[in-house]
Amino acid sequence: MAADGSPAAASPVNPAPAPGGGLRLAARTALISLLVFLGLALAGFGVLLAAGWYLARDAAGPAAPAVHDPKALQAEIRQFEKKIEKARPKGLHLVVDTGRNRLTVRDGGRVVREVVVSCGSGGVLEDPKGGRTWVFDTPRGERQVKSKAKHPTWIKPDWAFIEEGEEIPKKYDDRVEEGVLGDYALGIGNGYFLHGTLYTRLLGRNVTHGCVRIGDADLEYLYKNVPLGTKVYLF
């Protein structure tokens, strides 16, 4: 009671917190913060994925249109097959694989004979005096048999003397050399020949100055069975 005897006014009193209430509040706060962080992280990851896909799409170019008509696709395949068949060599022709050192005689799509040969070494020779350079590669592309010779004679070019460390001769007769090209030679233009070799042990290796060297029996077969004008495909 008050000093004058009147009842005292009630003063507000804060109720005591329930046991463990503060801990639950802190846990809820932490959980909400964690969920917000995860949400932001997932959103950022999604943005990165979208950006990566967009950049990859631009780098790769426009996507190929989807094929919805199998019949149209089959018709297109048939057109390509006709073009390939039209481009395929017809009749007798020679194919020279300069990497594998193989010459194949073909009649259309049929293999008639396969021959082990030697093709260009790819070596480089420089003229120390004149500044000229020779690269000893077998030519690539389409050619044809332009000449055929029995017991051919080699007319040594300048590089042959330079390679051997000799002076280049002034007389034509000093360039003539017999017996080094084998019994036969088939010319395919620009000074390149299919010819024999004294070094049969090196067949199958890239060791020549550009011509295609062939063993005796196979060379004789080519001379007798491959006519002038026959296409020669080298790759």
XYZ file of C-alpha atoms in Angstrom:
235
model
C 0.000 0.000 0.000
C 1.019 3.652 -0.444
C 2.127 5.828 2.431
C -1.311 7.456 2.554
C -3.009 4.071 2.849
C -4.264 3.873 -0.777
C -3.503 0.759 -2.716
C -0.248 0.961 -4.662
C -0.438 1.003 -8.483
C 0.756 -2.157 -10.110
C 4.152 -1.728 -11.853
C 4.786 -3.559 -15.092
C 6.949 -6.597 -14.724
C 8.705 -8.380 -17.753
C 7.915 -12.070 -17.621
C 10.900 -14.368 -17.335
C 11.845 -16.043 -20.664
C 10.868 -19.674 -21.069
C 13.736 -22.096 -20.669
C 15.580 -22.625 -24.054
C 13.682 -19.903 -25.942
C 16.803 -17.927 -26.864
C 18.486 -20.938 -28.389
C 15.475 -21.731 -30.590
C 15.391 -18.143 -31.864
C 19.085 -18.213 -32.752
C 18.668 -21.540 -34.567
C 15.768 -20.220 -36.623
C 17.760 -17.148 -37.563
C 20.756 -19.246 -38.634
C 18.538 -21.577 -40.673
C 16.901 -18.684 -42.503
C 20.306 -17.166 -43.261
C 21.548 -20.503 -44.591
C 18.513 -20.914 -46.850
C 18.945 -17.410 -48.221
C 22.662 -18.086 -48.905
C 21.878 -21.352 -50.695
C 19.224 -19.669 -52.781
C 21.632 -16.936 -53.869
C 24.345 -19.524 -54.632
C 22.002 -21.624 -56.780
C 20.822 -18.552 -58.629
C 24.422 -17.538 -59.357
C 25.295 -21.060 -60.540
C 22.309 -21.005 -62.878
C 23.471 -17.699 -64.356
C 26.969 -19.131 -64.949
C 25.536 -22.213 -66.663
C 23.347 -20.090 -68.899
C 26.282 -17.840 -69.833
C 28.497 -20.845 -70.595
C 25.856 -22.423 -72.827
C 25.359 -19.132 -74.679
C 29.088 -18.658 -75.299
C 29.539 -22.290 -76.390
C 26.631 -21.948 -78.779
C 28.130 -18.832 -80.365
C 31.557 -20.456 -80.666
C 30.201 -23.578 -82.309
C 27.966 -21.668 -84.691
C 24.274 -22.231 -85.251
C 22.987 -25.650 -84.393
C 22.257 -27.969 -87.275
C 18.573 -28.098 -88.092
C 16.811 -31.183 -86.921
C 15.916 -33.724 -89.581
C 12.230 -34.391 -89.493
C 11.835 -36.267 -92.779
C 13.756 -39.582 -93.061
C 12.771 -39.911 -96.720
C 14.340 -36.550 -97.544
C 17.525 -37.617 -95.754
C 17.656 -40.894 -97.698
C 17.200 -39.001 -100.962
C 20.070 -36.693 -100.061
C 22.295 -39.692 -99.241
C 21.495 -41.237 -102.635
C 22.470 -37.995 -104.364
C 25.854 -38.002 -102.592
C 26.386 -41.663 -103.510
C 25.730 -40.841 -107.175
C 28.240 -37.982 -107.051
C 30.860 -40.256 -105.466
C 30.217 -42.979 -108.031
C 30.494 -40.453 -110.850
C 33.856 -39.216 -109.505
C 35.209 -42.748 -109.000
C 37.876 -43.631 -111.605
C 36.674 -45.988 -114.300
C 38.697 -48.684 -116.012
C 42.368 -49.386 -115.400
C 44.222 -46.866 -113.232
C 47.075 -46.681 -110.737
C 46.903 -45.394 -107.165
C 50.130 -44.470 -105.335
C 50.060 -44.092 -101.554
C 53.260 -42.123 -100.926
C 52.966 -42.487 -97.139
C 52.598 -46.276 -97.091
C 54.802 -46.760 -100.175
C 52.219 -48.825 -102.004
C 51.169 -48.766 -105.648
C 47.830 -50.366 -106.467
C 46.688 -51.374 -109.923
C 42.902 -51.078 -110.094
C 40.269 -51.843 -112.678
C 37.326 -49.752 -111.592
C 36.795 -50.683 -107.960
C 38.634 -54.003 -108.246
C 42.226 -54.348 -107.000
C 44.277 -56.137 -109.665
C 47.719 -55.944 -108.087
C 49.357 -54.257 -105.091
C 53.036 -53.370 -105.262
C 55.575 -52.311 -102.613
C 57.447 -49.225 -103.828
C 59.693 -46.429 -102.575
C 58.583 -42.790 -102.808
C 60.163 -39.400 -102.113
C 62.131 -38.833 -98.933
C 60.991 -35.255 -98.400
C 64.627 -34.199 -98.009
C 65.848 -30.731 -98.945
C 69.040 -29.939 -100.875
C 70.471 -26.438 -101.292
C 72.960 -25.358 -103.922
C 75.807 -23.744 -101.936
C 76.797 -21.633 -104.947
C 73.652 -20.773 -106.857
C 71.102 -20.510 -104.041
C 68.777 -23.072 -105.616
C 66.760 -25.481 -103.474
C 65.280 -28.890 -104.256
C 62.654 -30.724 -102.207
C 62.628 -34.453 -102.884
C 58.899 -35.188 -102.663
C 56.851 -37.458 -104.894
C 54.192 -35.249 -106.512
C 50.565 -35.555 -105.405
C 47.471 -35.339 -107.517
C 46.198 -36.781 -110.779
C 48.652 -37.605 -113.552
C 48.859 -40.085 -116.392
C 51.359 -42.396 -118.037
C 52.838 -40.204 -120.760
C 55.772 -42.345 -121.890
C 57.155 -45.861 -121.641
C 60.783 -46.834 -122.141
C 62.762 -50.068 -122.148
C 66.324 -49.949 -120.756
C 65.965 -46.242 -119.909
C 68.936 -43.906 -119.576
C 69.191 -41.444 -116.719
C 70.207 -37.939 -117.634
C 71.593 -36.705 -114.329
C 70.222 -33.309 -113.285
C 72.244 -30.610 -111.527
C 71.133 -31.676 -108.047
C 72.609 -35.153 -108.522
C 76.118 -33.682 -108.923
C 75.654 -31.174 -106.104
C 74.481 -33.957 -103.789
C 77.606 -35.958 -104.598
C 79.859 -32.946 -104.130
C 80.879 -32.864 -107.787
C 81.136 -30.032 -110.271
C 78.203 -29.657 -112.628
C 79.408 -30.851 -116.051
C 79.228 -28.681 -119.142
C 78.993 -31.577 -121.603
C 75.725 -33.466 -122.112
C 77.510 -36.808 -122.404
C 78.843 -36.388 -118.871
C 75.284 -36.459 -117.575
C 74.315 -39.787 -119.180
C 74.235 -42.772 -116.828
C 73.136 -46.262 -117.794
C 71.623 -49.074 -115.748
C 70.401 -47.185 -112.690
C 66.684 -46.969 -113.592
C 66.082 -50.676 -114.086
C 64.799 -52.380 -117.225
C 61.725 -50.177 -117.707
C 60.408 -46.702 -116.934
C 56.951 -45.160 -117.146
C 56.999 -41.356 -117.317
C 54.239 -39.400 -115.564
C 55.415 -35.896 -116.521
C 57.715 -33.155 -115.213
C 60.688 -35.506 -115.007
C 58.999 -38.027 -112.671
C 59.028 -41.744 -113.470
C 57.924 -45.105 -112.200
C 61.170 -47.021 -112.642
C 63.384 -49.797 -111.303
C 66.038 -49.674 -108.625
C 69.395 -51.104 -107.675
C 68.402 -50.878 -104.012
C 65.541 -53.366 -103.731
C 66.248 -53.792 -100.001
C 64.973 -50.225 -99.502
C 61.574 -50.845 -101.107
C 58.809 -49.847 -98.722
C 60.749 -46.822 -97.430
C 60.672 -43.137 -98.384
C 64.176 -42.793 -99.819
C 63.878 -41.474 -103.389
C 64.370 -38.038 -104.915
C 60.723 -37.975 -106.047
C 60.359 -40.829 -108.528
C 58.612 -44.060 -107.593
C 61.008 -47.018 -107.437
C 59.625 -50.489 -108.163
C 61.015 -54.025 -108.011
C 61.906 -55.840 -111.243
C 58.951 -58.243 -111.533
C 56.326 -55.636 -110.642
C 57.907 -53.077 -112.960
C 57.817 -55.516 -115.866
C 54.138 -56.210 -115.149
C 53.346 -52.484 -115.246
C 55.289 -51.951 -118.450
C 53.447 -54.774 -120.204
C 49.952 -54.184 -118.827
C 49.560 -50.442 -118.282
C 48.994 -48.544 -121.545
C 49.841 -44.937 -122.317
C 47.214 -42.517 -121.034
C 46.458 -44.573 -117.918
C 45.503 -42.325 -115.007
C 47.831 -42.233 -112.009
C 46.476 -40.905 -108.691
C 49.109 -40.010 -106.095
C 48.401 -39.003 -102.503
